[in-house]
Structure formats: structure tokens, C-alpha cells
């Protein structure tokens, strides 16, 4: 609640011309935005460009923001839109039929962290491919629900769909993922 | 594969991917781009309007100064001639219609006059009857005087004609007859 009030204060300050309020918004939300962008784009690891685009759009649109949702949700909406156009532009450039993680450039397998029981590289790649192969309308709810751990209300608001539609899309996404990933579990 | 298993798999993959390095958002670049964008928003309509004005001026100049080609001149001439012919045709048609209307009216008039002419003039009829009657009386009087030697009856008839039809030509004849009879009587008296 305190955070929401703080957000409103920051927005009001920004509207009055205090650009330092925007710096504080960036500090508060850049990590979350970058993490979401990273997941939506299939874990490319480097999301600085797209994050820059997201916050540019936020800077330009913040004065018109009417607080129909929280500032965080609003930033997530911008993130989803920017990631969509980023993927689209990438597809146009590469025109590859086989869906691969969108950031083909510099794609790396992250090193295993000590003490963790991470996935092996092959399984990770399969999960990555399976998620990347999902259509955007299924992938986005999957990322927001299972990775960002947002509630159905908030996801519905962010994606602009009803809860019923959200449940249907999640169900279909799970079906796709089951087909691709059952072997990993087995 | 349950929902929980899928969720666990995705989270493991996310963990395996590792966190991303802290993202540095370049705020001064954002401010610069925002400023540029605002400038474009302000300037673009003005620039478009200016380009449009220049284009329209060029077009106007082109149309004003461009010489018509021979084909265009021919077409223009033909169009003028067609318009003139059209006007003449319209005038001729108008005239023809007027003439036809006149003829129709005349024909109707003739018809009515013929009908009128076929109706006998009642005055004439009466005049004829009068004439006939006067003639018959004079004729009877003549017979009475010349053939039957009934001078007094003849004189009576002559006088009747004169009395009834004083202006009629047979009344004139009747007067002549009376004058003849009077002269004859006077002659006999002298002898």
C-alpha cells in the first residue's frame, strides 16, 4: 500500500516537471522489468536495449498514465508490448521457420551455480525451445503466472483479457508444454 | 505432467538461466530521445504543410504554363464543335415543334370552320322562305291577273306581298305589277 502511495506521489511529481521522480521510478522497477523482459524473450541474458526502450516509452507516456492499474502493472504492459515488437523485428530479420530463442546473437548457456541442482544444458535448451515455441498469447500468461508469480486478476489486467480467457490460455499452454517436456520429467 | 511439475520445470530453467546483470537505464539518453521526439511531433506537421504548399505551387505553375498538346487542342476543338451542333439541333427541334403545333391548331380550326359551314344559316333559311313565299304570292297574283282575269284578287295579292315583305325583291315586282295595272286602267278610262 505504501508502495502504491509512493508511486502516486512520484507520478504527480513527474507530472509537475520533476524528472528526478522518474529516476526513482527507474531505480525501483528496472530490475523487475528487466527480469520480465528476459523471461519473455527466452532468457537471452542481455536485455539492456529492450529495457531502455521500455523506460523511454514509460517516460513519454507517464504524464498520460491515469492510474487504472498499479505503476508496476503498467510497466509490465509496456514490457510485454515492447517484447512483442522486439520478437517480431527479430523474426523479420532472420525469417527462421524453426522457433529458437529469439536472441540468437550471443545466446549462451549460463554456468551452473555451485550448490544448486540446476538443469543440465540439454534440458534447459529443451525448456527454452518449448517456451519459445509457444505462441505469444500462451507464452505471456505462462511467464507472468509461473515465473513472475502474479495473480490471475493482475495478469488479466495486464494482458487485457478476461479471467476465463486467461485460464483457457494457460490450459492450452500447459498442453503444448506437456507434449514437448514430458520426456524431461520421465 | 501436472501443473506443478510444469511450474517447477520452468522455475528450474529460470534459475539455470541465472539472474541478469543489473541493467543500467541511460536516463540522459531517454531525455534526449524524448526531446527529439517532441521536436519531431511539433515540427513534422509544419514541415508536411510546407512540403504540401510547395507541391501545390509547383502543380499550379505546371498547369498554368503547360502548353496543350496537339491532341488536346483537337479534342478541345471537337468538343466545341459538338456543343455548337448540339445547340443548333436543339434550336431546330424547337422550331419543328412550334411548326407542328401551328399546323395542329390550323387543322383544328379548319375542321371547326367546316363544321360551322355545314350548319345552314338560319337567317338565310328564313330569307329563302320569305323569298319563296313572296314569289309564290306574286306568281299567284300574276296568274290571277294574266290568266284568270281576276284583276282585283291579283291586286290584293300584290298588296299583300308589299305589306308582308316590303323590302323583298318580289315586293318590288309586285309594285311594278300594280303600277302596270293602274296605267292600264287609266288608259282604258281615257279611251
Coordinates of C-alpha atoms in Angstrom, one line a residue:
Chain A
X1 CA 0.0 0.0 0.0
X2 CA 2.8 2.3 0.9
X3 CA 4.4 1.5 -2.3
X4 CA 1.3 2.5 -4.2
X5 CA 1.1 5.8 -2.5
X6 CA 4.8 6.4 -3.1
X7 CA 4.2 5.6 -6.8
X8 CA 1.3 8.1 -7.0
X9 CA 3.5 10.7 -5.4
X10 CA 6.3 10.1 -7.8
X11 CA 3.9 10.2 -10.7
X12 CA 2.5 13.5 -9.5
X13 CA 6.0 14.9 -9.1
X14 CA 6.9 13.8 -12.5
X15 CA 3.8 15.5 -14.0
X16 CA 4.8 18.7 -12.3
X17 CA 8.1 18.6 -14.1
X18 CA 10.4 16.9 -11.6
X19 CA 12.3 14.5 -13.7
X20 CA 14.2 13.1 -10.7
X21 CA 10.9 11.4 -9.8
X22 CA 11.3 9.3 -12.9
X23 CA 14.9 8.3 -11.8
X24 CA 13.4 6.9 -8.6
X25 CA 10.8 5.0 -10.6
X26 CA 13.6 3.5 -12.7
X27 CA 15.6 2.6 -9.6
X28 CA 12.5 0.9 -8.1
X29 CA 11.3 -1.1 -11.1
X30 CA 14.2 -1.6 -13.6
X31 CA 15.2 -5.0 -12.1
X32 CA 11.6 -6.3 -12.3
X33 CA 11.1 -5.0 -15.8
X34 CA 14.4 -6.4 -17.0
X35 CA 13.7 -9.8 -15.4
X36 CA 10.3 -10.0 -17.1
X37 CA 11.8 -9.0 -20.4
X38 CA 14.5 -11.6 -20.0
X39 CA 11.9 -14.3 -19.4
X40 CA 9.6 -13.2 -22.2
X41 CA 12.4 -13.1 -24.7
X42 CA 13.6 -16.6 -23.8
X43 CA 16.4 -15.9 -21.3
X44 CA 18.8 -14.2 -23.7
X45 CA 20.7 -12.8 -20.8
X46 CA 21.1 -9.3 -22.2
X47 CA 18.1 -7.1 -22.2
X48 CA 19.6 -3.7 -21.8
X49 CA 18.4 -2.4 -25.2
X50 CA 14.8 -3.5 -24.7
X51 CA 14.8 -2.2 -21.1
X52 CA 16.0 1.1 -22.4
X53 CA 13.1 1.1 -24.9
X54 CA 10.6 0.2 -22.2
X55 CA 11.6 3.1 -20.0
X56 CA 11.7 5.5 -22.9
X57 CA 8.1 4.6 -23.6
X58 CA 7.3 5.0 -19.9
X59 CA 9.0 8.4 -19.8
X60 CA 6.9 9.5 -22.8
X61 CA 3.6 8.1 -21.5
X62 CA 3.8 8.7 -17.8
X63 CA 2.1 12.1 -17.9
X64 CA -0.9 10.4 -19.6
X65 CA -1.0 7.5 -17.1
X66 CA -4.4 7.5 -15.4
X67 CA -3.7 5.0 -12.6
X68 CA -6.2 2.5 -13.9
X69 CA -3.8 -0.1 -12.6
X70 CA -0.6 0.0 -10.5
X71 CA 2.5 1.6 -11.9
X72 CA 4.2 -1.8 -11.8
X73 CA 1.4 -3.4 -13.9
X74 CA 1.6 -0.5 -16.3
X75 CA 5.3 -1.0 -16.7
X76 CA 4.7 -4.7 -17.3
X77 CA 2.2 -3.9 -20.0
X78 CA 4.8 -1.7 -21.8
X79 CA 7.3 -4.6 -21.3
X80 CA 5.1 -7.1 -22.9
X81 CA 4.3 -4.8 -25.9
X82 CA 8.0 -4.0 -26.4
X83 CA 9.0 -7.6 -26.2
X84 CA 6.4 -8.5 -28.8
X85 CA 7.7 -5.9 -31.3
X86 CA 11.2 -6.9 -30.5
X87 CA 10.5 -10.6 -31.3
X88 CA 8.6 -9.5 -34.5
X89 CA 11.5 -7.4 -35.7
X90 CA 13.9 -10.3 -34.9
X91 CA 11.8 -12.7 -36.9
X92 CA 11.6 -10.4 -39.8
X93 CA 15.4 -10.1 -39.8
X94 CA 16.1 -13.8 -39.5
X95 CA 13.0 -15.4 -41.0
X96 CA 13.7 -18.8 -39.5
X97 CA 10.9 -21.4 -39.5
X98 CA 12.2 -23.3 -36.5
X99 CA 11.4 -21.4 -33.4
X100 CA 14.5 -20.8 -31.5
X101 CA 15.1 -18.5 -28.6
X102 CA 14.8 -15.0 -30.1
X103 CA 18.1 -13.7 -29.1
X104 CA 20.2 -15.8 -31.3
X105 CA 23.1 -13.5 -31.0
X106 CA 25.3 -14.2 -28.1
X107 CA 23.0 -16.9 -26.8
X108 CA 24.8 -18.6 -24.0
X109 CA 24.2 -21.3 -21.6
X110 CA 24.6 -19.9 -18.2
X111 CA 27.2 -21.6 -16.0
X112 CA 25.9 -23.9 -13.3
X113 CA 25.9 -22.2 -9.9
X114 CA 27.6 -24.0 -7.1
X115 CA 25.4 -25.7 -4.6
X116 CA 22.3 -25.6 -6.9
X117 CA 20.9 -28.6 -8.6
X118 CA 20.3 -26.9 -11.9
X119 CA 19.1 -28.4 -15.1
X120 CA 21.6 -29.8 -17.4
X121 CA 22.3 -27.8 -20.5
X122 CA 20.2 -30.1 -22.7
X123 CA 17.1 -29.9 -20.6
X124 CA 17.5 -26.2 -20.2
X125 CA 17.7 -25.9 -24.0
X126 CA 14.6 -28.0 -24.4
X127 CA 12.6 -26.0 -21.9
X128 CA 13.8 -22.8 -23.6
X129 CA 12.8 -24.0 -27.0
X130 CA 9.4 -25.3 -25.8
X131 CA 8.6 -21.9 -24.2
X132 CA 9.9 -20.0 -27.3
X133 CA 7.7 -22.2 -29.5
X134 CA 4.6 -21.2 -27.7
X135 CA 2.5 -18.5 -29.4
X136 CA 2.8 -15.1 -27.6
X137 CA -0.8 -15.4 -26.4
X138 CA 0.2 -18.6 -24.4
X139 CA 3.8 -17.7 -23.6
X140 CA 3.0 -14.4 -21.9
X141 CA 0.4 -15.9 -19.4
X142 CA 2.9 -18.7 -18.6
X143 CA 5.7 -16.3 -17.8
X144 CA 3.5 -14.0 -15.8
X145 CA 1.9 -16.8 -13.8
X146 CA 4.7 -19.4 -13.2
X147 CA 7.7 -17.2 -13.3
X148 CA 6.6 -13.7 -12.2
X149 CA 4.1 -15.4 -9.8
X150 CA 1.4 -12.8 -10.4
X151 CA -2.3 -13.3 -9.5
X152 CA -4.9 -14.0 -12.1
X153 CA -6.6 -10.6 -11.6
X154 CA -3.3 -8.8 -12.2
X155 CA -2.5 -10.9 -15.2
X156 CA -5.9 -10.4 -16.7
X157 CA -5.5 -6.6 -16.3
X158 CA -2.0 -6.6 -17.8
X159 CA -3.0 -8.7 -20.8
X160 CA -6.4 -7.1 -21.2
X161 CA -8.2 -10.4 -21.2
X162 CA -10.9 -11.9 -19.0
X163 CA -10.1 -14.5 -16.3
X164 CA -11.8 -17.2 -18.3
X165 CA -9.7 -16.5 -21.3
X166 CA -6.6 -16.5 -19.1
X167 CA -7.5 -19.9 -17.7
X168 CA -8.1 -21.3 -21.2
X169 CA -4.8 -20.0 -22.5
X170 CA -2.9 -21.3 -19.5
X171 CA -4.5 -24.7 -20.0
X172 CA -3.6 -24.8 -23.7
X173 CA -0.1 -23.6 -22.9
X174 CA 0.3 -26.4 -20.4
X175 CA -0.9 -28.9 -23.0
X176 CA 1.8 -27.7 -25.5
X177 CA 4.5 -27.8 -22.9
X178 CA 3.4 -31.3 -21.8
X179 CA 3.9 -32.5 -25.3
X180 CA 7.4 -31.1 -25.5
X181 CA 8.6 -31.7 -22.0
X182 CA 7.2 -35.0 -20.8
X183 CA 10.5 -36.8 -21.5
X184 CA 12.4 -34.4 -19.2
X185 CA 10.2 -35.4 -16.2
X186 CA 10.3 -39.1 -17.2
Chain B
X1 CA 2.5 -33.9 -16.3
X2 CA 0.8 -31.8 -13.7
X3 CA 0.7 -28.0 -13.5
X4 CA 3.0 -28.1 -10.5
X5 CA 5.5 -30.1 -12.4
X6 CA 5.4 -27.7 -15.3
X7 CA 5.8 -24.8 -12.9
X8 CA 8.8 -26.5 -11.2
X9 CA 10.4 -27.1 -14.6
X10 CA 10.0 -23.5 -15.7
X11 CA 11.4 -22.2 -12.4
X12 CA 14.4 -24.5 -12.6
X13 CA 15.0 -23.3 -16.1
X14 CA 14.7 -19.7 -14.9
X15 CA 17.2 -20.5 -12.1
X16 CA 19.5 -22.2 -14.5
X17 CA 19.4 -19.2 -16.8
X18 CA 20.6 -17.2 -13.9
X19 CA 19.9 -13.7 -13.0
X20 CA 20.8 -10.9 -15.4
X21 CA 23.4 -8.3 -14.7
X22 CA 21.9 -5.1 -13.2
X23 CA 20.5 -3.1 -16.1
X24 CA 21.7 0.4 -16.4
X25 CA 19.0 2.6 -17.8
X26 CA 20.6 5.6 -19.5
X27 CA 18.3 8.4 -18.4
X28 CA 20.1 11.2 -20.2
X29 CA 19.7 9.2 -23.5
X30 CA 16.0 8.8 -22.7
X31 CA 15.7 12.5 -22.1
X32 CA 17.5 13.3 -25.3
X33 CA 15.3 10.9 -27.4
X34 CA 12.2 12.2 -25.7
X35 CA 13.2 15.8 -26.5
X36 CA 13.9 14.8 -30.1
X37 CA 10.6 13.1 -30.4
X38 CA 8.7 16.1 -29.0
X39 CA 10.5 18.3 -31.6
X40 CA 9.5 15.9 -34.4
X41 CA 5.9 16.0 -33.2
X42 CA 6.0 19.8 -33.2
X43 CA 7.9 20.2 -36.5
X44 CA 6.5 17.3 -38.5
X45 CA 3.1 18.9 -39.2
X46 CA 4.7 22.2 -40.1
X47 CA 7.2 20.5 -42.4
X48 CA 4.4 18.4 -44.0
X49 CA 2.3 21.6 -44.5
X50 CA 5.3 23.4 -46.1
X51 CA 6.0 20.5 -48.4
X52 CA 2.4 20.3 -49.4
X53 CA 2.3 24.0 -50.1
X54 CA 5.4 23.8 -52.3
X55 CA 4.0 20.8 -54.2
X56 CA 0.7 22.6 -54.8
X57 CA 2.5 25.7 -56.0
X58 CA 4.6 23.6 -58.4
X59 CA 1.5 21.8 -59.7
X60 CA -0.3 25.2 -60.1
X61 CA 2.6 26.5 -62.1
X62 CA 2.8 23.4 -64.2
X63 CA -0.8 23.6 -65.2
X64 CA -0.7 27.3 -65.9
X65 CA 2.3 27.3 -68.0
X66 CA 2.0 23.9 -69.7
X67 CA 1.3 24.1 -73.5
X68 CA -1.6 22.0 -74.6
X69 CA -0.6 19.1 -76.9
X70 CA -1.9 19.0 -80.5
X71 CA -4.2 16.0 -79.5
X72 CA -5.6 18.1 -76.6
X73 CA -6.2 21.0 -78.9
X74 CA -8.0 18.7 -81.4
X75 CA -10.1 17.3 -78.6
X76 CA -11.0 20.8 -77.3
X77 CA -12.0 21.9 -80.9
X78 CA -14.1 18.8 -81.4
X79 CA -15.8 19.4 -78.1
X80 CA -16.6 23.0 -79.0
X81 CA -18.0 21.8 -82.4
X82 CA -20.1 19.2 -80.7
X83 CA -21.5 21.8 -78.4
X84 CA -22.4 24.1 -81.3
X85 CA -24.1 21.3 -83.2
X86 CA -25.9 20.3 -80.1
X87 CA -27.2 23.9 -79.7
X88 CA -28.3 24.1 -83.3
X89 CA -30.0 20.7 -83.1
X90 CA -31.9 21.9 -80.1
X91 CA -32.9 25.1 -81.8
X92 CA -34.1 23.2 -84.9
X93 CA -36.0 20.8 -82.8
X94 CA -37.7 23.6 -81.0
X95 CA -38.7 25.2 -84.3
X96 CA -40.1 22.0 -85.7
X97 CA -42.2 21.5 -82.6
X98 CA -43.6 25.0 -83.0
X99 CA -44.5 24.4 -86.6
X100 CA -46.1 21.1 -85.8
X101 CA -48.1 22.8 -83.1
X102 CA -49.3 25.6 -85.5
X103 CA -50.3 23.0 -88.1
X104 CA -52.3 21.1 -85.5
X105 CA -54.1 24.3 -84.5
X106 CA -54.8 25.3 -88.1
X107 CA -56.1 21.8 -88.8
X108 CA -58.4 22.0 -85.9
X109 CA -59.6 25.5 -86.9
X110 CA -60.4 24.2 -90.4
X111 CA -62.3 21.3 -89.0
X112 CA -64.4 23.6 -86.9
X113 CA -65.0 26.0 -89.8
X114 CA -66.0 23.1 -92.0
X115 CA -68.5 22.0 -89.3
X116 CA -69.7 25.6 -89.0
X117 CA -70.0 25.9 -92.7
X118 CA -72.1 22.7 -92.9
X119 CA -74.6 24.2 -90.5
X120 CA -77.2 26.1 -92.6
X121 CA -77.5 29.8 -91.8
X122 CA -80.9 30.2 -90.1
X123 CA -81.3 33.7 -91.3
X124 CA -80.6 32.6 -94.8
X125 CA -83.1 29.9 -94.4
X126 CA -85.7 32.4 -93.2
X127 CA -84.8 34.7 -96.0
X128 CA -85.2 31.9 -98.5
X129 CA -88.6 31.0 -97.1
X130 CA -89.6 34.7 -97.2
X131 CA -88.4 34.9 -100.7
X132 CA -90.2 31.8 -101.7
X133 CA -93.4 32.9 -100.1
X134 CA -93.2 36.3 -101.7
X135 CA -92.5 34.7 -105.1
X136 CA -95.5 32.3 -104.7
X137 CA -97.8 35.2 -103.9
X138 CA -96.5 37.3 -106.8
X139 CA -96.8 34.2 -109.1
X140 CA -100.4 33.6 -107.9
X141 CA -101.2 37.2 -108.4
X142 CA -99.7 37.1 -111.9
X143 CA -101.8 34.1 -112.8
X144 CA -104.9 35.7 -111.4
X145 CA -104.3 38.9 -113.4
X146 CA -103.0 37.4 -116.7
X147 CA -104.7 34.1 -117.0
X148 CA -107.8 34.3 -114.9
X149 CA -108.5 38.0 -115.5
X150 CA -109.2 38.5 -111.8
X151 CA -107.6 41.8 -111.5
X152 CA -109.0 42.7 -108.0
X153 CA -107.7 39.4 -106.5
X154 CA -104.4 39.9 -108.2
X155 CA -104.1 43.5 -106.8
X156 CA -105.0 42.1 -103.4
X157 CA -102.1 39.6 -103.6
X158 CA -99.7 42.2 -104.9
X159 CA -100.6 44.5 -102.0
X160 CA -100.2 41.6 -99.5
X161 CA -96.7 40.9 -100.8
X162 CA -95.8 44.6 -100.4
X163 CA -97.4 44.7 -96.9
X164 CA -95.7 41.5 -95.7
X165 CA -92.4 41.7 -97.4
X166 CA -91.8 45.4 -98.2
X167 CA -88.1 45.1 -98.7
X168 CA -88.2 41.9 -100.7
X169 CA -87.4 42.0 -104.4
X170 CA -90.7 40.3 -105.1
X171 CA -92.4 43.2 -103.4
X172 CA -90.7 45.4 -105.9
X173 CA -92.1 43.2 -108.7
X174 CA -95.5 43.4 -107.0
X175 CA -95.3 47.2 -107.1
X176 CA -94.3 47.2 -110.7
X177 CA -97.3 45.0 -111.5
X178 CA -99.6 47.3 -109.6
X179 CA -98.2 50.2 -111.5
X180 CA -98.8 48.4 -114.8
X181 CA -102.4 47.6 -113.8
X182 CA -103.0 51.3 -112.7
X183 CA -101.6 52.5 -116.0
X184 CA -103.8 50.1 -118.0
X185 CA -106.9 51.2 -116.0
X186 CA -106.0 54.9 -116.7
X187 CA -105.5 54.2 -120.4
X188 CA -108.9 52.4 -120.7
X189 CA -110.5 55.4 -118.9
X190 CA -109.0 57.8 -121.5
X191 CA -110.2 55.7 -124.3

